[in-house]
PDB file of C-alpha atoms and ligand atoms in Angstrom:
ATOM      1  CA  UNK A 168       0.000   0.000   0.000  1.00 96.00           C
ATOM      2  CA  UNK A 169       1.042   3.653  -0.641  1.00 98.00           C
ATOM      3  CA  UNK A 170       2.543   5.558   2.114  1.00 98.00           C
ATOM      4  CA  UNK A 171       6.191   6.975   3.039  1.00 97.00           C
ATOM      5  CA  UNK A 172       9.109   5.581   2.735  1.00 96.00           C
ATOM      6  CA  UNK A 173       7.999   3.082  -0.677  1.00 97.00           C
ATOM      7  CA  UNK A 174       8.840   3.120  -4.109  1.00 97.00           C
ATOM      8  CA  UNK A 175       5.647   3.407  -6.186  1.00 97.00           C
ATOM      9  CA  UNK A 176       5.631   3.027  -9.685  1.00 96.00           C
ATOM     10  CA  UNK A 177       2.999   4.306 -11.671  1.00 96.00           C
ATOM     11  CA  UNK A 178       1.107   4.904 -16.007  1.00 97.00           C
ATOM     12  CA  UNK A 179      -0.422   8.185 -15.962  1.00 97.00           C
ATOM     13  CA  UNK A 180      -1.612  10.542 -18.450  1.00 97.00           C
ATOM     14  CA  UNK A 181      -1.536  14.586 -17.058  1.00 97.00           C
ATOM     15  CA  UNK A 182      -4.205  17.069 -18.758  1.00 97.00           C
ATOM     16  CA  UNK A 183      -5.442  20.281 -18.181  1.00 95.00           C
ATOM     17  CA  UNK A 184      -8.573  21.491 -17.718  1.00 92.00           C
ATOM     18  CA  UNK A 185      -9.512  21.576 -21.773  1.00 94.00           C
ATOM     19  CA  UNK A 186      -8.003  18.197 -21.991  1.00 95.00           C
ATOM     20  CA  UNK A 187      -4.806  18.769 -23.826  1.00 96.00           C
ATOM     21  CA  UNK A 188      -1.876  16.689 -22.946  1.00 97.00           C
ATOM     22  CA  UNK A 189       0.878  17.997 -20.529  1.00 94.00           C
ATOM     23  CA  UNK A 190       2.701  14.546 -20.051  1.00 94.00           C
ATOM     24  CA  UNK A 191       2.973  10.857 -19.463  1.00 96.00           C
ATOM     25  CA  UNK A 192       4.628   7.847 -18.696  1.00 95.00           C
ATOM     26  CA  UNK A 193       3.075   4.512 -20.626  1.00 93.00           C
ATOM     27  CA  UNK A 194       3.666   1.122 -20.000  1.00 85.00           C
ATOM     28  CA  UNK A 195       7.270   0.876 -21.704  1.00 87.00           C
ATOM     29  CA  UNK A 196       8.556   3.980 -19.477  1.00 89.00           C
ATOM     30  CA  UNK A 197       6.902   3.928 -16.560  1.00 91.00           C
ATOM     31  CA  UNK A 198       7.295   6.909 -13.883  1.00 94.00           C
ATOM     32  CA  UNK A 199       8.674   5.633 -10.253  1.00 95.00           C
ATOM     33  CA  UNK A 200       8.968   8.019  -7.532  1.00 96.00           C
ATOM     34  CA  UNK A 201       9.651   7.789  -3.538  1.00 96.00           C
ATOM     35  CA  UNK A 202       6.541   8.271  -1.523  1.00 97.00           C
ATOM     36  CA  UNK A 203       7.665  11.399   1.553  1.00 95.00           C
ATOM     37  CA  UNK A 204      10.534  12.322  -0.765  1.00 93.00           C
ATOM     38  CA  UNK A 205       8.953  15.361  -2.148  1.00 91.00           C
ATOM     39  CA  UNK A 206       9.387  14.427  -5.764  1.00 92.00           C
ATOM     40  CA  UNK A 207       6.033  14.785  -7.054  1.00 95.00           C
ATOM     41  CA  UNK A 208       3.475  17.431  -6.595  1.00 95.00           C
ATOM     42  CA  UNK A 209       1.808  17.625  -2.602  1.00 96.00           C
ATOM     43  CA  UNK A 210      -1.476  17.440  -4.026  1.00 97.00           C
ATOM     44  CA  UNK A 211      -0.727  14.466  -5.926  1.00 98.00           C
ATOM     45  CA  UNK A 212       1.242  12.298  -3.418  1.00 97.00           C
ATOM     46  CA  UNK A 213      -1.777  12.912  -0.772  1.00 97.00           C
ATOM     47  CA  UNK A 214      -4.476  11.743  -3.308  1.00 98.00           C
ATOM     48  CA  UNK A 215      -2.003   8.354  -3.602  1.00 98.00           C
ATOM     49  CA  UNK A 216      -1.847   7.271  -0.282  1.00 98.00           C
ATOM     50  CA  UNK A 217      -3.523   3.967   0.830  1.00 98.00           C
ATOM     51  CA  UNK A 218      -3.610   3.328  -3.027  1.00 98.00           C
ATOM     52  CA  UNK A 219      -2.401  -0.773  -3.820  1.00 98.00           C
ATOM     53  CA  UNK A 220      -0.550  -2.464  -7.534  1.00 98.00           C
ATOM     54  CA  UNK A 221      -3.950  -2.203  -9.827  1.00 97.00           C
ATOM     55  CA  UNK A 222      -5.760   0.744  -8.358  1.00 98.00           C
ATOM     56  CA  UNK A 223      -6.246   3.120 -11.111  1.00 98.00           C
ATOM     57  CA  UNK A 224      -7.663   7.077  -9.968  1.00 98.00           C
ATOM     58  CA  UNK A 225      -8.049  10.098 -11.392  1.00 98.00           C
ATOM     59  CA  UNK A 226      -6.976  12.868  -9.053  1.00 98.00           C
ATOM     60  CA  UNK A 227      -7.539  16.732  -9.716  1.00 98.00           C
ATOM     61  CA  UNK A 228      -4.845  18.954  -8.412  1.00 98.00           C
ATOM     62  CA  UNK A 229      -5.719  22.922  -8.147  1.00 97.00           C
ATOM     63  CA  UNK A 230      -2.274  25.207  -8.415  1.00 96.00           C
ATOM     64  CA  UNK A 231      -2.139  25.677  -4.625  1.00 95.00           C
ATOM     65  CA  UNK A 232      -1.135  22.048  -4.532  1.00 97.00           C
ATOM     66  CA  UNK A 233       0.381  21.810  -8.208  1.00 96.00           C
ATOM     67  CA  UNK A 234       3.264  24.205  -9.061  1.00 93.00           C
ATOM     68  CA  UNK A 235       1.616  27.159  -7.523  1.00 93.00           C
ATOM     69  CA  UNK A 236       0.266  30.322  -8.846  1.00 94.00           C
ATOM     70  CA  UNK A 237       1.684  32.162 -11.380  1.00 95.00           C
ATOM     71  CA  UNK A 238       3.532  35.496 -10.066  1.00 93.00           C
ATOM     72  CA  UNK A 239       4.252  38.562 -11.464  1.00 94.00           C
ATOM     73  CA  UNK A 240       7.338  38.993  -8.974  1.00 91.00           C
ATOM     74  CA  UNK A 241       8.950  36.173 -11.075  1.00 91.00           C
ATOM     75  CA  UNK A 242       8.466  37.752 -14.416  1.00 94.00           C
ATOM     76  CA  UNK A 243      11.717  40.602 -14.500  1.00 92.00           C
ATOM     77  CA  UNK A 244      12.965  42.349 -16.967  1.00 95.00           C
ATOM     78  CA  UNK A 245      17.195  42.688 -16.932  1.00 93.00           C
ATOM     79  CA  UNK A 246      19.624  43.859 -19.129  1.00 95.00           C
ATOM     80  CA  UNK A 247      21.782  41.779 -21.930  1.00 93.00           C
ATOM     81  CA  UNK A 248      25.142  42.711 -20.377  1.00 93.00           C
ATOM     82  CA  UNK A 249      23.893  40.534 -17.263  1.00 90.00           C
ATOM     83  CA  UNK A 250      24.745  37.368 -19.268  1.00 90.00           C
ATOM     84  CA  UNK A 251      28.120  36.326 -21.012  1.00 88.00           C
ATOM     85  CA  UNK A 252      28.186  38.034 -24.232  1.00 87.00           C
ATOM     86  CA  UNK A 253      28.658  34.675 -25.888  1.00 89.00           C
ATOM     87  CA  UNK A 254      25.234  33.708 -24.835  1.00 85.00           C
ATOM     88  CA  UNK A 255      22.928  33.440 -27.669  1.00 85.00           C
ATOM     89  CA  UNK A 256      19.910  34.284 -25.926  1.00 90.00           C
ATOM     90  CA  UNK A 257      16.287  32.978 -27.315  1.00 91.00           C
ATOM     91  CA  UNK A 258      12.941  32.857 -26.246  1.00 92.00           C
ATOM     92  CA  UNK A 259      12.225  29.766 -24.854  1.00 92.00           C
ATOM     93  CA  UNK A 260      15.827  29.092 -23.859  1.00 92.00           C
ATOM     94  CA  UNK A 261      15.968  28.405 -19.621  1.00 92.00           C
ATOM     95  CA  UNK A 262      18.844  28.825 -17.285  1.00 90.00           C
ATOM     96  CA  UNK A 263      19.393  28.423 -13.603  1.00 89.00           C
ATOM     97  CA  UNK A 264      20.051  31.431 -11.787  1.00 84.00           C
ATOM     98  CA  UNK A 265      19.238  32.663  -8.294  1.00 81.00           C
ATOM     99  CA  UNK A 266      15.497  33.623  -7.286  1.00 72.00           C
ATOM    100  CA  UNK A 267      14.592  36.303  -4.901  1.00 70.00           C
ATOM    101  CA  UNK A 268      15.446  34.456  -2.139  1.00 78.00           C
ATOM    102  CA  UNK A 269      18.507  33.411  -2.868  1.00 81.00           C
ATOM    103  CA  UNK A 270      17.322  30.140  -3.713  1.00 79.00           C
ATOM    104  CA  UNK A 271      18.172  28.064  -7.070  1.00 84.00           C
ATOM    105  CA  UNK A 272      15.937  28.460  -9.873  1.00 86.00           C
ATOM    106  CA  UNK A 273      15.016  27.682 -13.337  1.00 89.00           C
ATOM    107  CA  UNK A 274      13.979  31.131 -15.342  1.00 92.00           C
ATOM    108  CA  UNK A 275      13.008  31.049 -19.079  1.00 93.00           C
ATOM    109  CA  UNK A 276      13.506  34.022 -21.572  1.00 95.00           C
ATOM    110  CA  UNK A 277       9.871  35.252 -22.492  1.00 94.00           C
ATOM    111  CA  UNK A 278      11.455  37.694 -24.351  1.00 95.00           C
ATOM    112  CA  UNK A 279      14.409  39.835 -25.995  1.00 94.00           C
ATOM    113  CA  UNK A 280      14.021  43.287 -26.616  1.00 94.00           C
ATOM    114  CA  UNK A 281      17.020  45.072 -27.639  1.00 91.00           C
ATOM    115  CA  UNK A 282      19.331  45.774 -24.406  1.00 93.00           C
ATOM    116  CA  UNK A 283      16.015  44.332 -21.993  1.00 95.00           C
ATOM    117  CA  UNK A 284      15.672  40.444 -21.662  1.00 95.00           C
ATOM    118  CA  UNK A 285      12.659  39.481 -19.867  1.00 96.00           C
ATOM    119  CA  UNK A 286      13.076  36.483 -18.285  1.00 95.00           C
ATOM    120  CA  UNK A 287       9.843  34.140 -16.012  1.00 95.00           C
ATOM    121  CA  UNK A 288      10.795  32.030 -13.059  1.00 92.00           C
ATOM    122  CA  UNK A 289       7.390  31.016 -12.750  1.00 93.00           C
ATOM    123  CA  UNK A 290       7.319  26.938 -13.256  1.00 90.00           C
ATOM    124  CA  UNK A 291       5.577  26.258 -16.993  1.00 87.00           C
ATOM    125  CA  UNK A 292       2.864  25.059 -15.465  1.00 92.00           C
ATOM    126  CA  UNK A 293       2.039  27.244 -12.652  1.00 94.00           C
ATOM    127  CA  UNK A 294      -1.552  28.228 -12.364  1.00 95.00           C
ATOM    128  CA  UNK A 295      -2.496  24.994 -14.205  1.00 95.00           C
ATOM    129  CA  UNK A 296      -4.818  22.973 -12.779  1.00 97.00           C
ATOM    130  CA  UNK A 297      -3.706  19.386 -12.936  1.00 97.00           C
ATOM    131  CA  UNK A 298      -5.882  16.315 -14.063  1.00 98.00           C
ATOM    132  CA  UNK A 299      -4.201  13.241 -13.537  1.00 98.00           C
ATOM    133  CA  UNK A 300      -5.728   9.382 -14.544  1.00 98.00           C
ATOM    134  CA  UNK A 301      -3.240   7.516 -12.561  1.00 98.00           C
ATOM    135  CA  UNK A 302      -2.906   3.514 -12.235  1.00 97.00           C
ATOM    136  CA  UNK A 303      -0.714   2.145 -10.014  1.00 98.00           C
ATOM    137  CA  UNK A 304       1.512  -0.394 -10.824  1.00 96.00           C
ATOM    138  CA  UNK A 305       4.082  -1.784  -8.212  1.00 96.00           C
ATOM    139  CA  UNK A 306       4.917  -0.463  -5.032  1.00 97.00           C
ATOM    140  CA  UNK A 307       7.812  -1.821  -2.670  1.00 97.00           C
ATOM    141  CA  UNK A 308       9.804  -0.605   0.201  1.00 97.00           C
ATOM    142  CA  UNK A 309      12.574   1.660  -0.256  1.00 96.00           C
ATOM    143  CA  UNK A 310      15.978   0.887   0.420  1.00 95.00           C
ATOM    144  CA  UNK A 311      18.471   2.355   2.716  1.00 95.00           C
ATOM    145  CA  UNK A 312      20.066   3.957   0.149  1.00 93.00           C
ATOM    146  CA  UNK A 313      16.897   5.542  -1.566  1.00 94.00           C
ATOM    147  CA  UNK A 314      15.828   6.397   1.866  1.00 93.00           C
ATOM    148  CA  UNK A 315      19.130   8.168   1.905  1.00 93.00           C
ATOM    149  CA  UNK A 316      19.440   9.944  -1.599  1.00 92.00           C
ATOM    150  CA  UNK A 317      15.231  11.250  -1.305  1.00 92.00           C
ATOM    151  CA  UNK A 318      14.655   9.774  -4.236  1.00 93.00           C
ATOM    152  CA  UNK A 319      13.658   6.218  -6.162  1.00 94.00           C
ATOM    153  CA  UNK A 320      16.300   4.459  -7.953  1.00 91.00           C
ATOM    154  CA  UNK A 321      15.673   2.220 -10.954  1.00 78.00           C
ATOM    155  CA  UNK A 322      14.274  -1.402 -10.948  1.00 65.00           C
ATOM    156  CA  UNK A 323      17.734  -2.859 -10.924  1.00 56.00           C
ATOM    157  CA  UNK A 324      18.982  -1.129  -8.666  1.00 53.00           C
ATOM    158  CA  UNK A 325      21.400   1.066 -11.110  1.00 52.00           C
ATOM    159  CA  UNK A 326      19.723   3.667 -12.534  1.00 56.00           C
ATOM    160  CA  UNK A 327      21.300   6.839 -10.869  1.00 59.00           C
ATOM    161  CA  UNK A 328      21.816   9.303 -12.489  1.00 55.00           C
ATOM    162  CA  UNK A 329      22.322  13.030 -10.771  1.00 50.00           C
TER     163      UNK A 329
HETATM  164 ZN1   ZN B 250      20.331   8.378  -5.474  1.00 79.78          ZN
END
């Protein structure tokens, strides 16, 4: 059964709210994730707990408990001499810098306009509600060393990758 501290593998498809699809892992690349370790979204891991190898749900996850709202505090405008002047920068293109807080975060360039970049920290798909049809298929305890890392490793054991 579902529940921290056990590696739950899982075929979903996500959608938003018109339907269109954001993502999903089929049966030949299935998604496997550690249940406490914060790896998927906190609306989703809540709706799979208790769930057992079979159960199949569909779970609707508002941006609160997705990948938030979007802000306008993460949409900033700065100035092409801010990046190495070898950068080719493009909309579209995403690079890790710092966020307000100091903390580590993935922007993406909205947009280049002359000298100004504008650049959006917000996560692609904040303010999305999520609709996930979920079926579980295996679950198993962790091991030490997953336990350890925060994360799931792959079925063999050797899948690590980071
Ligand atoms: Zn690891």
């Amino acid at each position: 059964m579902i529940g921290t501290g056990k590696v739950v593998e899982l075929h979903y498809v996500l959608t938003d709210a018109k339907g269109k699809v954001l993502d999903r892992a089929d049966k030949d690349a299935p998604f496997s994730y550690l249940h406490g370790g914060q790896q998927i979204v906190p609306g989703l891991e809540s709706a799979l707990i208790g769930l057992k190898v079979g159960d199949k749900k569909k779970v609707v996850v508002p941006p609160a408990d997705g990948y938030g709202d979007v802000s306008n505090e993460l949409r900033i405008e700065v100035k092409r001499s801010q990046f190495p002047p070898t950068a080719e920068l493009q909309q579209g293109m995403q690079f890790q810098a710092n966020g307000p807080e100091g903390q580590g975060m993935v922007f993406t360039v909205s947009k280049v306009e002359g000298d100004t970049v504008h650049i959006d920290g917000n996560h692609p798909l904040a303010g999305e509600t999520l609709h996930f049809d979920v079926e579980v298929t295996a679950v198993r305890d962790a091991t030490d060393e997953e336990k350890e890392h925060g994360h799931a490793h792959g079925p063999d054991g050797h899948g690590h990758h980071h």
